[in-house]
CSV table of C-alpha atoms and ligand atoms in Angstrom, one decimal:
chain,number,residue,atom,x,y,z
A,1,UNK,CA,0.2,25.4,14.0
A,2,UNK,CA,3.0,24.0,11.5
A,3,UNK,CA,3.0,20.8,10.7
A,4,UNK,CA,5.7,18.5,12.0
A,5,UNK,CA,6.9,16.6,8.9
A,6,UNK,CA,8.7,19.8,6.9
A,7,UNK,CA,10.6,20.5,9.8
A,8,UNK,CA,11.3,16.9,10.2
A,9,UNK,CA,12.3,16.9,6.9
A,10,UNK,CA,14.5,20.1,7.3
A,11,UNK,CA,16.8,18.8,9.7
A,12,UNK,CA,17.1,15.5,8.2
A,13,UNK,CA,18.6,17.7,5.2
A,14,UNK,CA,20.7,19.1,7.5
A,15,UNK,CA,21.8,16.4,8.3
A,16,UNK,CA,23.5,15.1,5.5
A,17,UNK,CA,24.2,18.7,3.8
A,18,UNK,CA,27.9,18.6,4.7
A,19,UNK,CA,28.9,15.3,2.8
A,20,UNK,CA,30.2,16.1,-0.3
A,21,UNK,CA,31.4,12.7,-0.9
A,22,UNK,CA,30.3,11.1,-4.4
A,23,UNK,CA,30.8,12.3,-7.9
A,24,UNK,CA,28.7,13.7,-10.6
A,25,UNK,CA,27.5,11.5,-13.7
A,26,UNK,CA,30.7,12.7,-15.7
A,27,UNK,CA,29.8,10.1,-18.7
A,28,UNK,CA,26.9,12.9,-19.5
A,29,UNK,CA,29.0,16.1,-19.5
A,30,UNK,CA,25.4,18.3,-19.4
A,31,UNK,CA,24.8,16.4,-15.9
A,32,UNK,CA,28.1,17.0,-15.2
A,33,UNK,CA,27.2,20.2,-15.0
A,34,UNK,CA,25.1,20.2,-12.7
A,35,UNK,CA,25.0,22.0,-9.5
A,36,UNK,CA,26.2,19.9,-6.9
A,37,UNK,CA,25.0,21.3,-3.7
A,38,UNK,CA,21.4,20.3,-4.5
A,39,UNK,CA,19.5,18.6,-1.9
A,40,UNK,CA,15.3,18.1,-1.5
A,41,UNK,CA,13.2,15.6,0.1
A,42,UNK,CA,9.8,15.1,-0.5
A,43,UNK,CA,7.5,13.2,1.1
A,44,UNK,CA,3.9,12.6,-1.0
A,45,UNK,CA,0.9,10.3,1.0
A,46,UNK,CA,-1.3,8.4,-0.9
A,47,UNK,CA,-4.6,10.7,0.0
A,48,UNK,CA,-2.5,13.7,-1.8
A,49,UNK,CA,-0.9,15.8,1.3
A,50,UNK,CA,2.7,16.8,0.2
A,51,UNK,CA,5.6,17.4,2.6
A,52,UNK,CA,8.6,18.8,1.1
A,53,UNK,CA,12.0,20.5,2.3
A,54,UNK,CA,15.0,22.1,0.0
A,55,UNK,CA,15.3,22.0,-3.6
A,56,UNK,CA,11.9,20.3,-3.9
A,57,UNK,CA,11.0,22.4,-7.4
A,58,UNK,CA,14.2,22.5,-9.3
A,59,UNK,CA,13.8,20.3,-12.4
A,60,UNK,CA,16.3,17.6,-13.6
A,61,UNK,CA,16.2,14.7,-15.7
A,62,UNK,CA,14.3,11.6,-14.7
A,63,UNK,CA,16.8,9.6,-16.1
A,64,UNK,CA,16.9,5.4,-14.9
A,65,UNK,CA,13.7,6.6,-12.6
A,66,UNK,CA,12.1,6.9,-15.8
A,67,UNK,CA,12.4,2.5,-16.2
A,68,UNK,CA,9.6,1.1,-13.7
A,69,UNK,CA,7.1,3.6,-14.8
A,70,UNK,CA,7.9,3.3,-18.7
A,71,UNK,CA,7.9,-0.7,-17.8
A,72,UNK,CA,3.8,0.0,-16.4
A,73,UNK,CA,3.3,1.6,-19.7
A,74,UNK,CA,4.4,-1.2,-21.3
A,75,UNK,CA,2.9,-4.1,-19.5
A,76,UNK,CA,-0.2,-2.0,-19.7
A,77,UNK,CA,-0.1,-1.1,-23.5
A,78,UNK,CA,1.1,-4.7,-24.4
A,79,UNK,CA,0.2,-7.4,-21.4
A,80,UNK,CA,2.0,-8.8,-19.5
A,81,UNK,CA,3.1,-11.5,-21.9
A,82,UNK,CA,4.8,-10.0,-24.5
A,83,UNK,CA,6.5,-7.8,-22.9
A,84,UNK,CA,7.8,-11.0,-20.4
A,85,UNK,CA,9.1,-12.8,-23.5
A,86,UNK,CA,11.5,-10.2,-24.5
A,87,UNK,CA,12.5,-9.0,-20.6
A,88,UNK,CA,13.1,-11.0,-17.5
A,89,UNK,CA,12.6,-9.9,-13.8
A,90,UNK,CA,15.9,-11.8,-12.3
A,91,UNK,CA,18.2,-9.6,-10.6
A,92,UNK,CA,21.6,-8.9,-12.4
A,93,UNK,CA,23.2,-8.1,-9.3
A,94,UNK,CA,25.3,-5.7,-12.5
A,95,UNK,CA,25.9,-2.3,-12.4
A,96,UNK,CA,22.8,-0.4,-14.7
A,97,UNK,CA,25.1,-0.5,-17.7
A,98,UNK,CA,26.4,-4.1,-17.7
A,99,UNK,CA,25.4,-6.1,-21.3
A,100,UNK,CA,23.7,-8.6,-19.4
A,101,UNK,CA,21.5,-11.1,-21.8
A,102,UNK,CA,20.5,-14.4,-20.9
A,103,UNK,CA,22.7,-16.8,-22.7
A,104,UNK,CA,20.9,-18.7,-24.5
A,105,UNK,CA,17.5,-16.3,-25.5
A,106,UNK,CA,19.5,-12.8,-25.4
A,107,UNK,CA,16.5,-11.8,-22.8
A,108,UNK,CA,17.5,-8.7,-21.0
A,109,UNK,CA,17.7,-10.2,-17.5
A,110,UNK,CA,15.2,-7.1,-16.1
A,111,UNK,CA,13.9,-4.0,-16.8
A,112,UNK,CA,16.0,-1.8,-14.4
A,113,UNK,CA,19.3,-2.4,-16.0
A,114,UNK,CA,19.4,-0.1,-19.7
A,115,UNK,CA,19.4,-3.6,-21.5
A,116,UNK,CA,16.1,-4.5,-20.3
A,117,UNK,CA,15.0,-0.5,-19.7
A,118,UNK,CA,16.1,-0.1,-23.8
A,119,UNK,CA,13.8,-3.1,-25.1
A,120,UNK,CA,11.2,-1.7,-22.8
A,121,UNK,CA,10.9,1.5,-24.2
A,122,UNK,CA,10.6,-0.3,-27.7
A,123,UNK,CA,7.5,-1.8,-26.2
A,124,UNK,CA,5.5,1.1,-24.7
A,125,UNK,CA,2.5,2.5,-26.7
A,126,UNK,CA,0.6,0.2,-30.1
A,127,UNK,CA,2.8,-1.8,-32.0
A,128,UNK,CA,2.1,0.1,-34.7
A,129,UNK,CA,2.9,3.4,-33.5
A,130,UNK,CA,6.1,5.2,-35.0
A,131,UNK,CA,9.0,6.0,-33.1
A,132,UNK,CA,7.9,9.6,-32.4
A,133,UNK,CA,4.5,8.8,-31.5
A,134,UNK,CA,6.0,6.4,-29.0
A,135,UNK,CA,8.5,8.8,-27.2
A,136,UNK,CA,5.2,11.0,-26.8
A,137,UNK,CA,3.3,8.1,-25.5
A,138,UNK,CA,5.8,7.7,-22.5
A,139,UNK,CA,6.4,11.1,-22.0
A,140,UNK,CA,2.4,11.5,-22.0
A,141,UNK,CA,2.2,8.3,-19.7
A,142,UNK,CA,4.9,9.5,-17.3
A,143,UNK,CA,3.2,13.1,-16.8
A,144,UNK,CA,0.0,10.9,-15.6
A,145,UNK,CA,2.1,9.4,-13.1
A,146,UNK,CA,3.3,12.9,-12.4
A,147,UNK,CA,-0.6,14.7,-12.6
A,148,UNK,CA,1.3,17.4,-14.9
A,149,UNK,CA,2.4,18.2,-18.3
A,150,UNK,CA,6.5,17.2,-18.2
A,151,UNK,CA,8.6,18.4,-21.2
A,152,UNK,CA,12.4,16.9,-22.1
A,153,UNK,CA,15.8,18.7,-21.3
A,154,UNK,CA,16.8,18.9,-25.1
A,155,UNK,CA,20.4,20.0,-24.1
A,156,UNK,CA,20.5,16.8,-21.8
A,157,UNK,CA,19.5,14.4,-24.7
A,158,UNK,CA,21.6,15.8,-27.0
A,159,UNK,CA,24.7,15.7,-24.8
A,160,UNK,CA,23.9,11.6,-23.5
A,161,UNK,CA,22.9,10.8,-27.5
A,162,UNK,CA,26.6,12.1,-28.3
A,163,UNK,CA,28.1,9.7,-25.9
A,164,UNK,CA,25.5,7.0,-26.4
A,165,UNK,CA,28.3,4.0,-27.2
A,166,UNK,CA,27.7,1.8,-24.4
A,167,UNK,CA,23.9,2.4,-24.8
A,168,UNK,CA,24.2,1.0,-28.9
A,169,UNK,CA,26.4,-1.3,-27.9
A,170,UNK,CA,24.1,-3.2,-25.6
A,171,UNK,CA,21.4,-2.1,-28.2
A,172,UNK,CA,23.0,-3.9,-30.9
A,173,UNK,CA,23.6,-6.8,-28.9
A,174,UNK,CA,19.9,-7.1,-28.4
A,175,UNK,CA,19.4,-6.6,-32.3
A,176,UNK,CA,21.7,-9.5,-32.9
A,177,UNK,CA,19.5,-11.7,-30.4
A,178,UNK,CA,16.2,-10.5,-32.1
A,179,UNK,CA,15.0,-9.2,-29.0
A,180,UNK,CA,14.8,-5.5,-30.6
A,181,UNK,CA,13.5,-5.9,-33.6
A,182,UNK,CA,14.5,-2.3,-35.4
A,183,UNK,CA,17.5,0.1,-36.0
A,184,UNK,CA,19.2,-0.1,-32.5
A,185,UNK,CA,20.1,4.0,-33.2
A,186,UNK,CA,16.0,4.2,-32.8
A,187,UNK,CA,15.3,2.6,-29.8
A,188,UNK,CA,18.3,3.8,-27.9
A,189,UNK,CA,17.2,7.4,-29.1
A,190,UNK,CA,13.8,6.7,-27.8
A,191,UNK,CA,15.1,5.5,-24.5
A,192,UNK,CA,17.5,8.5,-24.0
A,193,UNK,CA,14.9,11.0,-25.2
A,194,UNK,CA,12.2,9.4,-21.9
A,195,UNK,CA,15.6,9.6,-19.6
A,196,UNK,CA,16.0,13.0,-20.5
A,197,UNK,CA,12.4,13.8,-19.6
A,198,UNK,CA,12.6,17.0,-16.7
A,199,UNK,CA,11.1,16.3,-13.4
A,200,UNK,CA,11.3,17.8,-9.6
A,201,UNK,CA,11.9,15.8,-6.4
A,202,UNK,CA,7.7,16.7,-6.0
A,203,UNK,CA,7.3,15.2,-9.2
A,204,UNK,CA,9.1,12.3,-8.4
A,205,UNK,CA,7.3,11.2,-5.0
A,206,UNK,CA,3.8,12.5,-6.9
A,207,UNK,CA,4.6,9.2,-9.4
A,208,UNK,CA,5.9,7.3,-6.6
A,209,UNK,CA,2.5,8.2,-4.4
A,210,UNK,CA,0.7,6.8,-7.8
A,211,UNK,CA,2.3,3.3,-7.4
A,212,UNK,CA,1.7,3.0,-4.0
A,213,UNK,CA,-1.8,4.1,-4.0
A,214,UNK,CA,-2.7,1.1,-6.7
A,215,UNK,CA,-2.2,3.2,-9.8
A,216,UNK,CA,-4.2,5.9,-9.3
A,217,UNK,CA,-3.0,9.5,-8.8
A,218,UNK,CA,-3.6,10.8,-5.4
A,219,UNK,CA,-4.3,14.8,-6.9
A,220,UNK,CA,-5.5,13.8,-10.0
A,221,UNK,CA,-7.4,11.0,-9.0
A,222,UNK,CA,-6.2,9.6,-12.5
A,223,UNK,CA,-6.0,5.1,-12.9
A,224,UNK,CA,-2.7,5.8,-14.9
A,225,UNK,CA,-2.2,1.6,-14.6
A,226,UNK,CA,-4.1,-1.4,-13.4
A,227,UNK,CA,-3.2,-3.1,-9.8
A,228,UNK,CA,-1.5,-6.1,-10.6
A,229,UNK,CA,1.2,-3.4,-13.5
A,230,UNK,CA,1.7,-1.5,-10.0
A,231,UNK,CA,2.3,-5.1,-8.2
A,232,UNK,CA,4.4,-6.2,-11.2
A,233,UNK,CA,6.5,-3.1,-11.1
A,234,UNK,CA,6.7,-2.6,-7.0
A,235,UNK,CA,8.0,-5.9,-7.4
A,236,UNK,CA,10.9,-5.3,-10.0
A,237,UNK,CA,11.9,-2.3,-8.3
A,238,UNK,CA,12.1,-4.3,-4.7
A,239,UNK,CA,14.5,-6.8,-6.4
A,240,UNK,CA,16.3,-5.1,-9.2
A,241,UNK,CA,15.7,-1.1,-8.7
A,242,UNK,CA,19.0,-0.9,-7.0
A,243,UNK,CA,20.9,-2.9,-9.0
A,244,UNK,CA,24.3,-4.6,-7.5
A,245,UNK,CA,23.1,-2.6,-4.3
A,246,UNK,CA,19.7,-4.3,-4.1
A,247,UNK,CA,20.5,-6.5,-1.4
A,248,UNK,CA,21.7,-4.1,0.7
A,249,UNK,CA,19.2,-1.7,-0.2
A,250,UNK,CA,16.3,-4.4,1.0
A,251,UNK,CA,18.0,-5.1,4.2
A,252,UNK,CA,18.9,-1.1,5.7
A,253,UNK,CA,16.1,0.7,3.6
A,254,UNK,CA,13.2,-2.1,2.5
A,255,UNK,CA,11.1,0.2,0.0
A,256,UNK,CA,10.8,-0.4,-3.7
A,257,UNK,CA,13.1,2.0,-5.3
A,258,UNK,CA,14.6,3.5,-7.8
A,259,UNK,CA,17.8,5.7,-8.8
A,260,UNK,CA,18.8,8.1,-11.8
A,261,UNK,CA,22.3,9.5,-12.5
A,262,UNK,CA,20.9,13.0,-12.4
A,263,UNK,CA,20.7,12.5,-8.5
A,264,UNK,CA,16.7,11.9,-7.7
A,265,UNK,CA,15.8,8.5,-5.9
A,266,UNK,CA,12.4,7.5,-5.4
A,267,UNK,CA,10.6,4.9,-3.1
A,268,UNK,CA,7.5,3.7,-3.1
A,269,UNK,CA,6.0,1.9,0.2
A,270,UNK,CA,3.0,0.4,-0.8
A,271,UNK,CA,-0.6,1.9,1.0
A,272,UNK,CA,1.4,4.6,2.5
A,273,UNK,CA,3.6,6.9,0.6
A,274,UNK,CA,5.7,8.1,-2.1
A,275,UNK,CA,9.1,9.6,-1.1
A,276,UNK,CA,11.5,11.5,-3.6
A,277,UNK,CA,15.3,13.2,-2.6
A,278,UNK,CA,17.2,15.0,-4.7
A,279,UNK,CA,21.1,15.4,-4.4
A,280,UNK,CA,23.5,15.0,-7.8
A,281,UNK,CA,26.8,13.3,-6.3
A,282,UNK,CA,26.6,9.9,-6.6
A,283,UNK,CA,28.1,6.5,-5.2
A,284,UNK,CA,29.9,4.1,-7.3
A,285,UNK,CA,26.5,2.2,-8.1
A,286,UNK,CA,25.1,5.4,-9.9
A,287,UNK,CA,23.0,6.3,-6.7
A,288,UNK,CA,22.9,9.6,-4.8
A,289,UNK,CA,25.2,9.6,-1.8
A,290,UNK,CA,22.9,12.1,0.3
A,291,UNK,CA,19.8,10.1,-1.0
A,292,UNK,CA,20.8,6.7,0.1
A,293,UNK,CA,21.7,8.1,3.6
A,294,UNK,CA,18.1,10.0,3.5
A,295,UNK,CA,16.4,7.0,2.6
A,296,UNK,CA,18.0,4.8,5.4
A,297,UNK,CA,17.3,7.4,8.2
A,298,UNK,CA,13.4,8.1,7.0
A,299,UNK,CA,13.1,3.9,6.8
A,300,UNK,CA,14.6,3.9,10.8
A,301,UNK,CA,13.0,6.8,12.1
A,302,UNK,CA,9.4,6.1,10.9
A,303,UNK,CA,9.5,2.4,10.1
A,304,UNK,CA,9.0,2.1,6.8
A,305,UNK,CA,10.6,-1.4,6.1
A,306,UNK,CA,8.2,-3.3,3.9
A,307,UNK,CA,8.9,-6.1,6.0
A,308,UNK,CA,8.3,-4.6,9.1
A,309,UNK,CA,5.5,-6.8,10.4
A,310,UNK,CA,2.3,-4.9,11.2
A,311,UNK,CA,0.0,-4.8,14.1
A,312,UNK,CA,-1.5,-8.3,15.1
A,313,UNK,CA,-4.4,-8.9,13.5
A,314,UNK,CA,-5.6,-9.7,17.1
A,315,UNK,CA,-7.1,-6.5,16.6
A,316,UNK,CA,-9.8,-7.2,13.9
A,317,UNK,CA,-11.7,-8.4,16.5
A,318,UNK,CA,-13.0,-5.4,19.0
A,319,UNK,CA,-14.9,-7.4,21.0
A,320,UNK,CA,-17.7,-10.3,21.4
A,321,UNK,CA,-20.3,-9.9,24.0
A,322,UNK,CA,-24.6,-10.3,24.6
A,323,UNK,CA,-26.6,-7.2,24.3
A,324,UNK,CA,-30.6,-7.2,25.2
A,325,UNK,CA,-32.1,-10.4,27.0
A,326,UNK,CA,-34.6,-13.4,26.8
A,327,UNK,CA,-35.4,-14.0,22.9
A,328,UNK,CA,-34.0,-10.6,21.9
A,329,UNK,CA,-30.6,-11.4,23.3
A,330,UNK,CA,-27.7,-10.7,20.3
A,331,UNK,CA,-24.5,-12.1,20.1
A,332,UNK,CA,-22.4,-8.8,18.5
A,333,UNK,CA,-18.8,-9.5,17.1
A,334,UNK,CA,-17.5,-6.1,16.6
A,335,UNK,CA,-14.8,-5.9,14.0
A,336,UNK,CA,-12.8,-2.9,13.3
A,337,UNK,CA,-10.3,-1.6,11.2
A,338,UNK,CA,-8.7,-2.6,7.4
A,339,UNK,CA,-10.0,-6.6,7.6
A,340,UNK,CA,-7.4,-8.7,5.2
A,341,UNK,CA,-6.8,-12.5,5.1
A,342,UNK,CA,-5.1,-12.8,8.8
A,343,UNK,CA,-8.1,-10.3,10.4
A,344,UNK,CA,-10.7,-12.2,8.7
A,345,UNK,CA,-9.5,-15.5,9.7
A,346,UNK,CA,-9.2,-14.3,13.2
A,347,UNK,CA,-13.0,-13.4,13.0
A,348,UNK,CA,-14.3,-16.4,11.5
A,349,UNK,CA,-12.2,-18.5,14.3
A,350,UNK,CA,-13.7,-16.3,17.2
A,351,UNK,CA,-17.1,-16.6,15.6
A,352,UNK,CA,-16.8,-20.7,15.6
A,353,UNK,CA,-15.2,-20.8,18.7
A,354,UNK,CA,-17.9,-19.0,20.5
A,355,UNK,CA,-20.6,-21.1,19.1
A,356,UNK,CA,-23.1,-18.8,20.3
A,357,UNK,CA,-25.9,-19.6,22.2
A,358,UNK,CA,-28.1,-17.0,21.0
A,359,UNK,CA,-30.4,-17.5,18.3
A,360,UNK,CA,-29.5,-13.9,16.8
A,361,UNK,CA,-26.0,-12.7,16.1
A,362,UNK,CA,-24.7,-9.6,14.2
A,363,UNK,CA,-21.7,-9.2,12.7
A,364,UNK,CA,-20.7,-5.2,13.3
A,365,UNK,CA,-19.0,-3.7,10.7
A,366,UNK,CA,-19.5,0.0,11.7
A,367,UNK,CA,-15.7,0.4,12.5
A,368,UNK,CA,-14.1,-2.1,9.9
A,369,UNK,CA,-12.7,0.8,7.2
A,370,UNK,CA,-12.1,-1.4,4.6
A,371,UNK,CA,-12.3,-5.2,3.8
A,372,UNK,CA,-10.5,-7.4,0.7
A,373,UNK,CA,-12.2,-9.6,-1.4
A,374,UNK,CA,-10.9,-12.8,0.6
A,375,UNK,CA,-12.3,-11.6,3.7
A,376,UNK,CA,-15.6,-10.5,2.2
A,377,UNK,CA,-16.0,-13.8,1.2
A,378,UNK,CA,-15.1,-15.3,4.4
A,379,UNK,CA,-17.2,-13.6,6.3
A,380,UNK,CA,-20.0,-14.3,3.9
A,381,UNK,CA,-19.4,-18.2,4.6
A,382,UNK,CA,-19.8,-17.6,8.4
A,383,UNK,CA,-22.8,-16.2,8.1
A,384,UNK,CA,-24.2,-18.9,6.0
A,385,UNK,CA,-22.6,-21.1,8.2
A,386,UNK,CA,-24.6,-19.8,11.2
A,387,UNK,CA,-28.1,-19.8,9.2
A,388,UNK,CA,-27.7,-23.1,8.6
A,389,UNK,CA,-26.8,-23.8,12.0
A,390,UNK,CA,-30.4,-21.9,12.9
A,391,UNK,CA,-29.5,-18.2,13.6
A,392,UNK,CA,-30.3,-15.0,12.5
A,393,UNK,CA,-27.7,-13.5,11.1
A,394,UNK,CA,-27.6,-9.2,11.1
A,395,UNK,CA,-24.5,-7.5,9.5
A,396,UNK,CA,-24.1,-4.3,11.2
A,397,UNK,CA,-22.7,-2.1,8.2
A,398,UNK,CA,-24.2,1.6,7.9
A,399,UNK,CA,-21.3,2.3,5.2
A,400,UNK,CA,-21.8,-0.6,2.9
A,401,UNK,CA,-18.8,-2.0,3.2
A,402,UNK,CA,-20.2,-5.1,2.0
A,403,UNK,CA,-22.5,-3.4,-0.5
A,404,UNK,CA,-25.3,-6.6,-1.5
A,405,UNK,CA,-24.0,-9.0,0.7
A,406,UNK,CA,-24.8,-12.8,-0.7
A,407,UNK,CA,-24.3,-15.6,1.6
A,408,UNK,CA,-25.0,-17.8,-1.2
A,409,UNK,CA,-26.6,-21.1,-1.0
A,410,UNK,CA,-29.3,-21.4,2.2
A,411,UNK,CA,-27.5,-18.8,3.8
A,412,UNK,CA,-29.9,-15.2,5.2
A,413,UNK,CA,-28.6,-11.8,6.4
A,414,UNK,CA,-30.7,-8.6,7.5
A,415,UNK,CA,-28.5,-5.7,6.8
A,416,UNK,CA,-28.9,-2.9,9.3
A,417,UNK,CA,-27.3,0.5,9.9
A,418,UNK,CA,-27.2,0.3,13.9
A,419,UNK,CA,-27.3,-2.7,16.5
A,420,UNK,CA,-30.7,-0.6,17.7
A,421,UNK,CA,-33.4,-2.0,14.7
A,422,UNK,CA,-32.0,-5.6,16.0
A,423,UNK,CA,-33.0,-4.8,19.5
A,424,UNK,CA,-36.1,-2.4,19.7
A,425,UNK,CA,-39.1,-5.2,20.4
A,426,UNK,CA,-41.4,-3.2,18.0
A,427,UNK,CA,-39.4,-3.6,15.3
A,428,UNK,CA,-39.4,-7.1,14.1
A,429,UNK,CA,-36.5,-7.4,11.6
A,430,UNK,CA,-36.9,-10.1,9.1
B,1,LIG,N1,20.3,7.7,-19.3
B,1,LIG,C1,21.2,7.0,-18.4
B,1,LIG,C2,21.9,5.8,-19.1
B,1,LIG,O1,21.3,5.2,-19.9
B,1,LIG,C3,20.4,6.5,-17.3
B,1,LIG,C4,21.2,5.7,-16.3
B,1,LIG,C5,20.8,5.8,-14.8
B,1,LIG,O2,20.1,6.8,-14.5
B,1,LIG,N2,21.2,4.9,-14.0
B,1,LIG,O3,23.1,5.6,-18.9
């Protein structure tokens, strides 16, 4: 049987295939070039399935897509803070190309706009590597993202370097505020060189899949960046990937994106999935017409606002009931599912509020699929709690989801793999 999502996907490009609205990036005359009529979707889930519909393999430039993953390289090669000392992370509410510097410290106000995306670039790879060694090292990091070898359009570079003025001009300005600290020809070279890097709409929800499955590749299986680069970055692209559209972006479409004047957009919905489009003509904020129309249709029809609030966490708790009788009776609190903060606390408060009269309890953990560090803790505590309160405590958890549990200070737990070694009288757990 065929799956679903590429026909899904097919008709929500036919969809928007008749609006021709929007204009090409003329400032570029090799994107200006471009074919117009364009247009792939790509959807890419964290576990590594790909869904894709149109002109999902045609390569284009990366261009301003290129900032939030060069800004991971760079808080990654550098930390965090030096590479916050030279760039902010306020919105601009600017177009891309506004020379917008903080007044009084010349700081690029973030690292979406090419002021902050231009002093970012200067900061990817060692300090001491030279300026070709560092275009390789973004290029290099960028294919990770992608989980292949990506090359750059030569005739694309050459053609933006040509009409680089506005790029040098905010380069300079940054010079004159010491915020670049080399020839501003160099850096805004190296910039346009990463913008020019080729890429396909698979490509481009492959390295959006990589952010939001924590960093790590979902084919290659690759850590390209720490968690909390991918939180610092999901974060910049939720409040300043869209530029003066951000607002309105996080209202109709509420996924972390980003846009390039070649025509790709990207999102990346954190836990879930990486989504690419692909369509040249472009609105008046440098974003692609059919891709922000995509976007807002795949955020209604599957509900992929990042602030669309999830299922209660009611649901942590399965259910809380007495199996076996006389001294073997057990109190079991079956938990299920991914157990966060608001699950956990849910347990803990169900556990208390029983106050069970049982000398044993077990905490089943069979159906919880994963658990944070919060919870693990809290959950810990409870069962301390209880053995100092007198129980035995059993944690249910064939899987080890809580691999070497320690309840800490007076606190006991028998791990078992099934309710059964708590119950059978000849076995006397201890
Ligand atoms: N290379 C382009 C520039 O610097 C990128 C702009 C964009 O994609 N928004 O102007």
């Amino acid at each position: 049987m065929r799956s679903i999502i590429p026909d899904y996907l097919t008709e929500a490009l036919g969809d928007v295939e008749s609006d021709i609205s929007g204009e090409l990036a003329g400032y570029i005359p090799e994107l200006a070039a471009a074919d117009p009529e364009r247009l792939g979707a790509v959807f890419a889930m964290v576990d590594g399935a790909v869904y894709g519909a149109g002109d999902i393999d045609t390569e284009f430039t990366i261009q301003s897509i290129s900032k939030p993953f060069t800004y991971a390289l760079a808080l990654s090669d550098r930390g965090f803070d030096p590479v916050l000392a030279k760039v902010g992370v306020e919105p601009s509410g600017e177009a891309f190309n506004q020379i917008s510097l903080e007044s009084d410290t010349g700081r690029p106000l973030n690292p979406m706009i090419n002021a902050g995306a231009i002093t970012v670039h200067s900061l990817a790879g060692s300090e001491q590597l030279n300026p070709t060694e560092r275009v390789e090292r973004v290029v290099q990091g960028l294919s990770a993202f992608a989980g292949r070898a990506l090359t750059v359009d030569e005739a694309v570079c050459a053609s933006e370097l040509e009409h680089a003025h506005r790029n040098l001009a905010i380069a300079h300005m940054l010079r004159s505020h010491d915020i670049l600290t080399e020839d501003p020809r160099v850096a805004v070279d190296g910039y346009i060189r990463q913008c020019a890097v080729l890429v396909t709409a698979r490509d481009l929800a492959m390295m959006a899949a990589t952010l939001a499955n924590r960093g790590v590749n979902p084919r290659t299986g690759e850590q390209v960046v720490r968690e909390p680069v991918v939180r610092q970055v999901l974060s910049v692209m939720a409040t300043c990937g869209m530029y003066d559209a951000a607002g309105d972006w996080a209202t109709q479409v509420g996924i972390p994106a980003k846009s390039g004047v070649a025509g790709g957009l990207i999102g990346a919905l954190p836990g879930q999935i990486g989504i690419a489009t692909f369509s040249p003509r472009l609105d008046p904020h440098g974003h692609s017409v059919r891709g922000v129309t995509l976007f807002e249709r795949f955020s209604a029809d599957m509900g992929l606002h990042v602030m669309e609030v999830p299922a209660a966490a009611r649901a942590a708790v399965r259910s809380n009931h007495v199996v076996g009788k006389g001294p073997y009776a057990i109190r079991v609190f079956q938990l299920q599912g991914g157990i966060r903060f608001a699950g956990a606390e849910r347990a803990v408060r169900e556990t208390m509020d029983a106050a069970p009269a049982q000398a044993r309890v077990a905490l089943d953990l069979t159906m919880v699929s994963s658990i944070d560090d919060v919870s693990r803790r809290m959950l810990l505590e409870v069962v301390r709690r209880l053995t100092l309160d007198g129980h035995e405590v059993y944690l249910i958890d064939p899987d080890s989801i809580i691999p070497d549990p320690d309840p800490g200070d007076g606190g006991r737990v028998t791990v078992i793999g099934d309710l059964e070694e708590a119950l059978s009288p000849g076995r006397t757990v201890t």
